[in-house]
Amino acid sequence: MHLMSMALETLRSKGVEISEKEEEAVLAAILLHDIGHGPFSHSLEHSLIAGVSHELLSSLLMDRINQDLGGRLSIAIDIFNNKYTRKFLHQLVSSQLDVDRMDYLNRDSFFTGVSEGVISFDRIIKMLNVVNDEIVVEYKGLYSVEKFIIARRLMYWQVYLHKTVIGAEQLLIKILQRAKYLTASGVTLFSTPAFHWFLSQEIDLTNFMADPLHLDWFTRLDDTDIMSAIKTWELHEDKILSKMCQRIMKRDLYRSVMSNKPFSPDYIELVKTKVQECLGVKEEDLHYYVFTQEIHNRAYNPSNDQIKILLKSGELIDITEASDLGNLEALSKMCPNTHYVIRKR
């Protein structure tokens, strides 16, 4: 919200007219844009509620708040949903160069001690302008934006998609899957009322939208609901659930192995055989210990919404054309990685 205020001040100083109502609306939009995040943020997204994104949850919660405020959030919601007439305001909230990304790169870099995420957000903001209702960056800010894109890529590989982070996230997801399976099988598990609501029934996009109680219960959930359950389940008689909970509490995480190419079926079967022999796991339960997924890191996607550089001549070009960094265009390419996660011995 502070960075958004800086951006609005910069644009106004360059002759961009922004009314007081628009200022209030865009500040509210950035303040509330992630209100739909549930426990453990992205880690459990789509796990508690299948097919329901945090963006949709944010939109639904903003609609409810808007009702309580007598429609005062209507412009903010239009900006959030990219339905407002002035599109550049939505770009400040959600784009490839929005103030949210400028904020979390520096914040996450600070709290993880990974210096590569530090960016000159103040320099980038000072170089912002609006041309043809689009956010652009003046040419003098080119190098700061280049660093921003590179920093985002490095932070994804060193923090967000680090193999230890993936191991922890996948273990958490598998714990939730096992808990839902046991609850559906008639096993009584300790849980808070809000957590039990989502453990005891399969909720997807269709039935979520049909019953407003789901959103009510979702707002009562936080990390504490999940952690209190995991700490209690450490002593549960179900060995799979118990051991997985013990491992996450002791930070004895799943091991992630990454490759630029998919693992062969023979290799995966070999891993499964070794895990089964070592742990004595039934074949139908192996999916809790060995599985594959694809992850992607795309620092910049020019086909989505471009970061446009305003040249001194007044011409607008994509940053990949303006940059003299030979590898910047390569950063816009999709980099798939397949990984499998196995339980440590």
Short mmCIF file of C-alpha atoms in Angstrom, two decimals:
data_model
loop_
_atom_site.label_atom_id
_atom_site.label_comp_id
_atom_site.label_asym_id
_atom_site.label_seq_id
_atom_site.Cartn_x
_atom_site.Cartn_y
_atom_site.Cartn_z
CA MET A 1 0.00 0.00 0.00
CA HIS A 2 2.94 2.32 0.74
CA LEU A 3 4.50 1.57 -2.65
CA MET A 4 1.16 2.19 -4.35
CA SER A 5 1.02 5.62 -2.70
CA MET A 6 4.51 6.34 -4.05
CA ALA A 7 3.46 5.23 -7.54
CA LEU A 8 0.37 7.45 -7.52
CA GLU A 9 2.42 10.42 -6.34
CA THR A 10 4.94 9.85 -9.15
CA LEU A 11 2.26 9.59 -11.85
CA ARG A 12 0.49 12.71 -10.63
CA SER A 13 3.78 14.64 -10.72
CA LYS A 14 4.03 13.71 -14.42
CA GLY A 15 0.58 15.07 -15.25
CA VAL A 16 -1.51 11.88 -14.93
CA GLU A 17 -4.88 12.84 -13.48
CA ILE A 18 -6.01 10.53 -10.68
CA SER A 19 -9.07 11.51 -8.67
CA GLU A 20 -9.36 11.12 -4.91
CA LYS A 21 -11.95 8.37 -5.42
CA GLU A 22 -9.60 6.51 -7.75
CA GLU A 23 -6.76 6.90 -5.26
CA GLU A 24 -8.86 5.49 -2.43
CA ALA A 25 -10.06 2.66 -4.67
CA VAL A 26 -6.65 1.55 -5.92
CA LEU A 27 -5.19 1.71 -2.40
CA ALA A 28 -8.07 -0.47 -1.17
CA ALA A 29 -7.56 -2.86 -4.09
CA ILE A 30 -3.86 -3.40 -3.32
CA LEU A 31 -4.57 -3.67 0.40
CA LEU A 32 -7.18 -6.40 -0.16
CA HIS A 33 -5.86 -8.16 -3.27
CA ASP A 34 -4.51 -11.15 -1.31
CA ILE A 35 -7.19 -11.33 1.37
CA GLY A 36 -8.31 -14.66 -0.11
CA HIS A 37 -5.12 -16.48 0.87
CA GLY A 38 -5.82 -19.37 3.23
CA PRO A 39 -3.52 -21.21 5.64
CA PHE A 40 0.07 -21.49 4.39
CA SER A 41 -0.73 -19.28 1.42
CA HIS A 42 0.08 -20.88 -1.95
CA SER A 43 1.16 -24.19 -0.39
CA LEU A 44 -2.38 -25.37 0.36
CA GLU A 45 -4.14 -23.47 -2.42
CA HIS A 46 -6.50 -25.85 -4.26
CA SER A 47 -5.92 -28.49 -1.54
CA LEU A 48 -8.58 -27.35 0.92
CA ILE A 49 -10.96 -26.31 -1.87
CA ALA A 50 -10.44 -27.93 -5.26
CA GLY A 51 -10.36 -25.52 -8.18
CA VAL A 52 -10.88 -22.35 -6.14
CA SER A 53 -8.02 -19.85 -6.44
CA HIS A 54 -7.08 -17.24 -3.87
CA GLU A 55 -7.91 -14.57 -6.48
CA LEU A 56 -11.52 -15.76 -6.60
CA LEU A 57 -11.67 -15.90 -2.81
CA SER A 58 -10.29 -12.37 -2.63
CA SER A 59 -12.96 -11.18 -5.06
CA LEU A 60 -15.76 -12.87 -3.08
CA LEU A 61 -14.53 -11.41 0.21
CA MET A 62 -14.22 -7.96 -1.30
CA ASP A 63 -17.82 -8.26 -2.53
CA ARG A 64 -18.95 -9.03 1.02
CA ILE A 65 -17.03 -6.13 2.49
CA ASN A 66 -18.50 -3.91 -0.22
CA GLN A 67 -22.01 -4.85 0.90
CA ASP A 68 -21.14 -3.88 4.48
CA LEU A 69 -19.73 -0.57 3.26
CA GLY A 70 -22.73 0.27 1.12
CA GLY A 71 -20.91 -0.03 -2.20
CA ARG A 72 -17.88 2.08 -1.27
CA LEU A 73 -15.52 -0.62 -2.62
CA SER A 74 -17.19 -0.86 -6.03
CA ILE A 75 -14.45 1.02 -7.90
CA ALA A 76 -11.75 -0.94 -6.04
CA ILE A 77 -13.39 -4.20 -7.09
CA ASP A 78 -13.63 -3.03 -10.71
CA ILE A 79 -9.92 -2.15 -10.63
CA PHE A 80 -9.08 -5.53 -9.06
CA ASN A 81 -11.08 -7.40 -11.71
CA ASN A 82 -9.70 -5.23 -14.55
CA LYS A 83 -13.15 -3.88 -15.38
CA TYR A 84 -12.45 -0.23 -14.60
CA THR A 85 -12.17 2.13 -17.56
CA ARG A 86 -8.62 3.21 -16.71
CA LYS A 87 -6.62 0.02 -17.22
CA PHE A 88 -3.32 1.35 -15.89
CA LEU A 89 -4.72 1.30 -12.35
CA HIS A 90 -5.25 -2.47 -12.60
CA GLN A 91 -1.68 -2.85 -13.91
CA LEU A 92 -0.40 -1.24 -10.72
CA VAL A 93 -2.30 -3.89 -8.74
CA SER A 94 -1.67 -6.91 -10.97
CA SER A 95 0.82 -7.11 -13.83
CA GLN A 96 4.38 -8.20 -14.48
CA LEU A 97 5.60 -4.96 -12.91
CA ASP A 98 3.06 -4.37 -10.15
CA VAL A 99 3.75 -2.95 -6.70
CA ASP A 100 2.96 -6.32 -5.11
CA ARG A 101 5.96 -7.95 -6.81
CA MET A 102 8.16 -4.99 -5.97
CA ASP A 103 7.12 -5.42 -2.34
CA TYR A 104 7.44 -9.18 -1.89
CA LEU A 105 10.81 -9.53 -3.64
CA ASN A 106 12.47 -7.17 -1.15
CA ARG A 107 10.51 -8.53 1.81
CA ASP A 108 11.22 -12.19 1.06
CA SER A 109 14.85 -11.42 0.30
CA PHE A 110 15.21 -9.78 3.71
CA PHE A 111 13.54 -12.55 5.68
CA THR A 112 15.35 -15.39 3.88
CA GLY A 113 18.75 -13.71 3.74
CA VAL A 114 18.93 -14.17 -0.04
CA SER A 115 20.43 -10.90 -1.27
CA GLU A 116 19.67 -11.56 -4.95
CA GLY A 117 16.05 -10.50 -4.42
CA VAL A 118 16.90 -6.93 -3.45
CA ILE A 119 15.61 -4.51 -6.10
CA SER A 120 15.55 -0.73 -6.48
CA PHE A 121 11.78 -0.39 -6.19
CA ASP A 122 12.02 3.34 -5.52
CA ARG A 123 13.98 3.85 -8.73
CA ILE A 124 11.49 1.78 -10.75
CA ILE A 125 8.53 3.67 -9.30
CA LYS A 126 10.14 7.05 -10.10
CA MET A 127 10.51 5.93 -13.74
CA LEU A 128 6.83 4.93 -14.18
CA ASN A 129 4.56 6.81 -16.52
CA VAL A 130 1.28 6.30 -18.37
CA VAL A 131 0.97 6.24 -22.16
CA ASN A 132 -2.21 5.18 -23.97
CA ASP A 133 -3.74 4.13 -20.63
CA GLU A 134 -0.84 1.71 -20.00
CA ILE A 135 1.91 1.71 -17.39
CA VAL A 136 5.28 2.22 -19.08
CA VAL A 137 8.83 2.64 -17.80
CA GLU A 138 10.91 5.55 -18.96
CA TYR A 139 14.17 4.51 -20.63
CA LYS A 140 16.28 5.72 -17.69
CA GLY A 141 14.70 2.97 -15.58
CA LEU A 142 15.62 0.16 -17.99
CA TYR A 143 18.48 -1.27 -15.94
CA SER A 144 16.45 -1.27 -12.73
CA VAL A 145 13.70 -3.26 -14.45
CA GLU A 146 16.28 -5.66 -15.89
CA LYS A 147 17.52 -6.29 -12.37
CA PHE A 148 13.92 -6.73 -11.20
CA ILE A 149 13.29 -9.51 -13.76
CA ILE A 150 16.59 -11.26 -13.01
CA ALA A 151 15.98 -10.96 -9.25
CA ARG A 152 12.55 -12.54 -9.65
CA ARG A 153 14.01 -15.51 -11.50
CA LEU A 154 16.77 -16.01 -8.93
CA MET A 155 14.31 -15.77 -6.03
CA TYR A 156 12.13 -18.46 -7.57
CA TRP A 157 14.98 -20.94 -7.86
CA GLN A 158 16.67 -20.02 -4.59
CA VAL A 159 13.58 -19.57 -2.42
CA TYR A 160 10.10 -20.26 -3.83
CA LEU A 161 11.07 -23.36 -5.83
CA HIS A 162 13.99 -24.46 -3.68
CA LYS A 163 13.98 -28.24 -3.30
CA THR A 164 13.67 -28.01 0.49
CA VAL A 165 10.68 -25.68 0.18
CA ILE A 166 9.08 -28.07 -2.30
CA GLY A 167 9.73 -31.02 0.02
CA ALA A 168 8.05 -29.23 2.92
CA GLU A 169 5.08 -28.06 0.84
CA GLN A 170 4.46 -31.49 -0.64
CA LEU A 171 4.68 -33.15 2.77
CA LEU A 172 2.07 -30.69 4.06
CA ILE A 173 -0.20 -31.43 1.09
CA LYS A 174 0.17 -35.19 1.60
CA ILE A 175 -0.72 -34.84 5.28
CA LEU A 176 -3.91 -33.03 4.29
CA GLN A 177 -4.73 -35.69 1.68
CA ARG A 178 -4.29 -38.47 4.24
CA ALA A 179 -6.39 -36.63 6.82
CA LYS A 180 -9.22 -36.14 4.32
CA TYR A 181 -9.02 -39.81 3.30
CA LEU A 182 -9.22 -40.99 6.92
CA THR A 183 -12.09 -38.62 7.73
CA ALA A 184 -14.02 -39.87 4.68
CA SER A 185 -13.38 -43.43 5.90
CA GLY A 186 -15.08 -42.68 9.22
CA VAL A 187 -11.96 -42.06 11.32
CA THR A 188 -12.34 -39.28 13.87
CA LEU A 189 -9.46 -36.81 13.78
CA PHE A 190 -8.82 -33.89 16.06
CA SER A 191 -9.46 -30.59 14.28
CA THR A 192 -10.88 -27.17 14.95
CA PRO A 193 -14.48 -26.66 13.79
CA ALA A 194 -13.32 -24.60 10.78
CA PHE A 195 -10.72 -27.18 9.72
CA HIS A 196 -13.20 -30.03 10.24
CA TRP A 197 -15.60 -28.32 7.84
CA PHE A 198 -13.10 -28.77 5.00
CA LEU A 199 -11.80 -32.17 6.11
CA SER A 200 -15.23 -33.73 6.31
CA GLN A 201 -16.50 -32.89 2.83
CA GLU A 202 -15.29 -32.55 -0.72
CA ILE A 203 -15.64 -28.92 -1.70
CA ASP A 204 -15.07 -27.81 -5.28
CA LEU A 205 -15.82 -24.69 -7.28
CA THR A 206 -19.43 -25.67 -8.00
CA ASN A 207 -20.62 -26.42 -4.48
CA PHE A 208 -18.42 -23.68 -3.01
CA MET A 209 -20.22 -21.04 -5.04
CA ALA A 210 -23.61 -22.58 -4.23
CA ASP A 211 -23.26 -22.42 -0.44
CA PRO A 212 -22.14 -19.16 1.25
CA LEU A 213 -21.33 -21.08 4.44
CA HIS A 214 -18.15 -22.36 2.80
CA LEU A 215 -16.76 -18.84 2.59
CA ASP A 216 -17.84 -18.15 6.19
CA TRP A 217 -15.89 -21.15 7.45
CA PHE A 218 -12.92 -20.34 5.22
CA THR A 219 -12.49 -16.94 6.87
CA ARG A 220 -12.12 -18.71 10.24
CA LEU A 221 -9.11 -20.72 9.03
CA ASP A 222 -5.49 -19.77 9.59
CA ASP A 223 -2.11 -21.48 10.04
CA THR A 224 -2.92 -22.26 13.67
CA ASP A 225 -5.80 -24.56 12.71
CA ILE A 226 -3.46 -26.64 10.57
CA MET A 227 -0.49 -26.69 12.95
CA SER A 228 -2.54 -27.60 16.03
CA ALA A 229 -3.97 -30.55 14.12
CA ILE A 230 -0.56 -31.69 12.87
CA LYS A 231 0.93 -31.54 16.37
CA THR A 232 -1.96 -33.65 17.67
CA TRP A 233 -1.87 -36.11 14.77
CA GLU A 234 1.77 -36.93 15.57
CA LEU A 235 0.34 -39.39 18.12
CA HIS A 236 -2.45 -40.78 15.95
CA GLU A 237 -2.73 -44.54 15.53
CA ASP A 238 -2.65 -44.26 11.73
CA LYS A 239 1.05 -44.78 11.04
CA ILE A 240 1.13 -42.94 7.72
CA LEU A 241 -0.48 -39.80 9.12
CA SER A 242 1.49 -40.00 12.35
CA LYS A 243 4.90 -40.40 10.68
CA MET A 244 4.27 -37.64 8.16
CA CYS A 245 3.25 -35.24 10.94
CA GLN A 246 6.30 -36.18 12.99
CA ARG A 247 8.54 -35.52 10.03
CA ILE A 248 7.20 -32.05 9.34
CA MET A 249 7.44 -31.10 13.01
CA LYS A 250 11.04 -32.35 13.19
CA ARG A 251 11.89 -30.88 9.78
CA ASP A 252 12.77 -34.32 8.49
CA LEU A 253 11.36 -33.44 5.10
CA TYR A 254 10.77 -35.28 1.87
CA ARG A 255 13.66 -35.29 -0.54
CA SER A 256 13.13 -33.54 -3.88
CA VAL A 257 15.17 -34.47 -6.92
CA MET A 258 14.96 -32.20 -9.96
CA SER A 259 15.74 -32.75 -13.61
CA ASN A 260 15.27 -30.77 -16.82
CA LYS A 261 13.90 -33.92 -18.44
CA PRO A 262 11.07 -36.20 -17.23
CA PHE A 263 12.20 -39.22 -15.22
CA SER A 264 11.78 -42.54 -16.98
CA PRO A 265 9.01 -44.90 -15.78
CA ASP A 266 11.67 -47.51 -14.99
CA TYR A 267 13.53 -45.11 -12.73
CA ILE A 268 10.36 -44.13 -10.87
CA GLU A 269 9.47 -47.80 -10.40
CA LEU A 270 12.95 -48.44 -9.01
CA VAL A 271 12.51 -45.66 -6.46
CA LYS A 272 9.08 -47.00 -5.50
CA THR A 273 10.51 -50.49 -5.00
CA LYS A 274 13.32 -49.21 -2.77
CA VAL A 275 10.93 -47.08 -0.68
CA GLN A 276 8.50 -49.98 -0.33
CA GLU A 277 11.26 -52.32 0.79
CA CYS A 278 12.71 -49.80 3.22
CA LEU A 279 9.48 -48.60 4.82
CA GLY A 280 7.24 -51.62 4.39
CA VAL A 281 4.55 -49.53 2.76
CA LYS A 282 1.57 -51.06 0.99
CA GLU A 283 1.53 -50.47 -2.76
CA GLU A 284 -1.74 -48.52 -2.58
CA ASP A 285 -0.11 -46.12 -0.11
CA LEU A 286 3.06 -45.44 -2.11
CA HIS A 287 1.59 -42.28 -3.59
CA TYR A 288 2.14 -40.62 -0.20
CA TYR A 289 5.90 -41.16 -0.55
CA VAL A 290 6.83 -41.17 -4.24
CA PHE A 291 5.31 -38.92 -6.89
CA THR A 292 6.25 -36.63 -9.76
CA GLN A 293 5.26 -33.11 -10.70
CA GLU A 294 6.28 -30.36 -13.09
CA ILE A 295 7.25 -26.91 -11.91
CA HIS A 296 7.91 -23.87 -14.06
CA ASN A 297 9.87 -20.67 -13.64
CA ARG A 298 9.11 -17.91 -16.10
CA ALA A 299 10.52 -14.61 -14.93
CA TYR A 300 8.88 -12.63 -17.71
CA ASN A 301 6.08 -13.53 -20.10
CA PRO A 302 5.80 -11.03 -23.00
CA SER A 303 2.75 -12.80 -24.40
CA ASN A 304 0.80 -12.04 -21.21
CA ASP A 305 1.22 -8.33 -20.52
CA GLN A 306 4.36 -6.63 -21.66
CA ILE A 307 6.69 -4.39 -19.72
CA LYS A 308 6.96 -1.49 -22.14
CA ILE A 309 9.90 0.88 -22.25
CA LEU A 310 9.30 4.50 -23.26
CA LEU A 311 12.18 5.63 -25.47
CA LYS A 312 13.31 9.25 -25.64
CA SER A 313 11.75 9.42 -29.11
CA GLY A 314 8.36 8.57 -27.61
CA GLU A 315 8.33 5.07 -29.11
CA LEU A 316 7.19 2.14 -26.93
CA ILE A 317 9.03 -1.19 -27.16
CA ASP A 318 9.04 -4.40 -25.13
CA ILE A 319 11.82 -4.64 -22.56
CA THR A 320 13.35 -7.66 -24.32
CA GLU A 321 13.93 -5.43 -27.36
CA ALA A 322 15.19 -2.48 -25.34
CA SER A 323 17.58 -4.49 -23.18
CA ASP A 324 21.20 -5.00 -24.14
CA LEU A 325 21.35 -8.07 -21.91
CA GLY A 326 21.62 -11.09 -24.18
CA ASN A 327 20.03 -13.38 -21.62
CA LEU A 328 16.96 -11.27 -20.87
CA GLU A 329 15.02 -12.72 -23.80
CA ALA A 330 15.97 -16.18 -22.56
CA LEU A 331 14.36 -15.36 -19.20
CA SER A 332 11.03 -14.98 -20.97
CA LYS A 333 11.09 -18.63 -22.03
CA MET A 334 9.36 -21.34 -20.04
CA CYS A 335 11.79 -23.50 -18.08
CA PRO A 336 10.03 -26.74 -17.10
CA ASN A 337 11.45 -29.02 -14.42
CA THR A 338 10.13 -32.37 -13.32
CA HIS A 339 10.70 -33.47 -9.76
CA TYR A 340 9.83 -36.44 -7.62
CA VAL A 341 9.66 -36.44 -3.87
CA ILE A 342 10.55 -39.43 -1.71
CA ARG A 343 10.54 -39.90 2.00
CA LYS A 344 13.93 -39.89 3.69
CA ARG A 345 15.19 -43.12 5.18
#
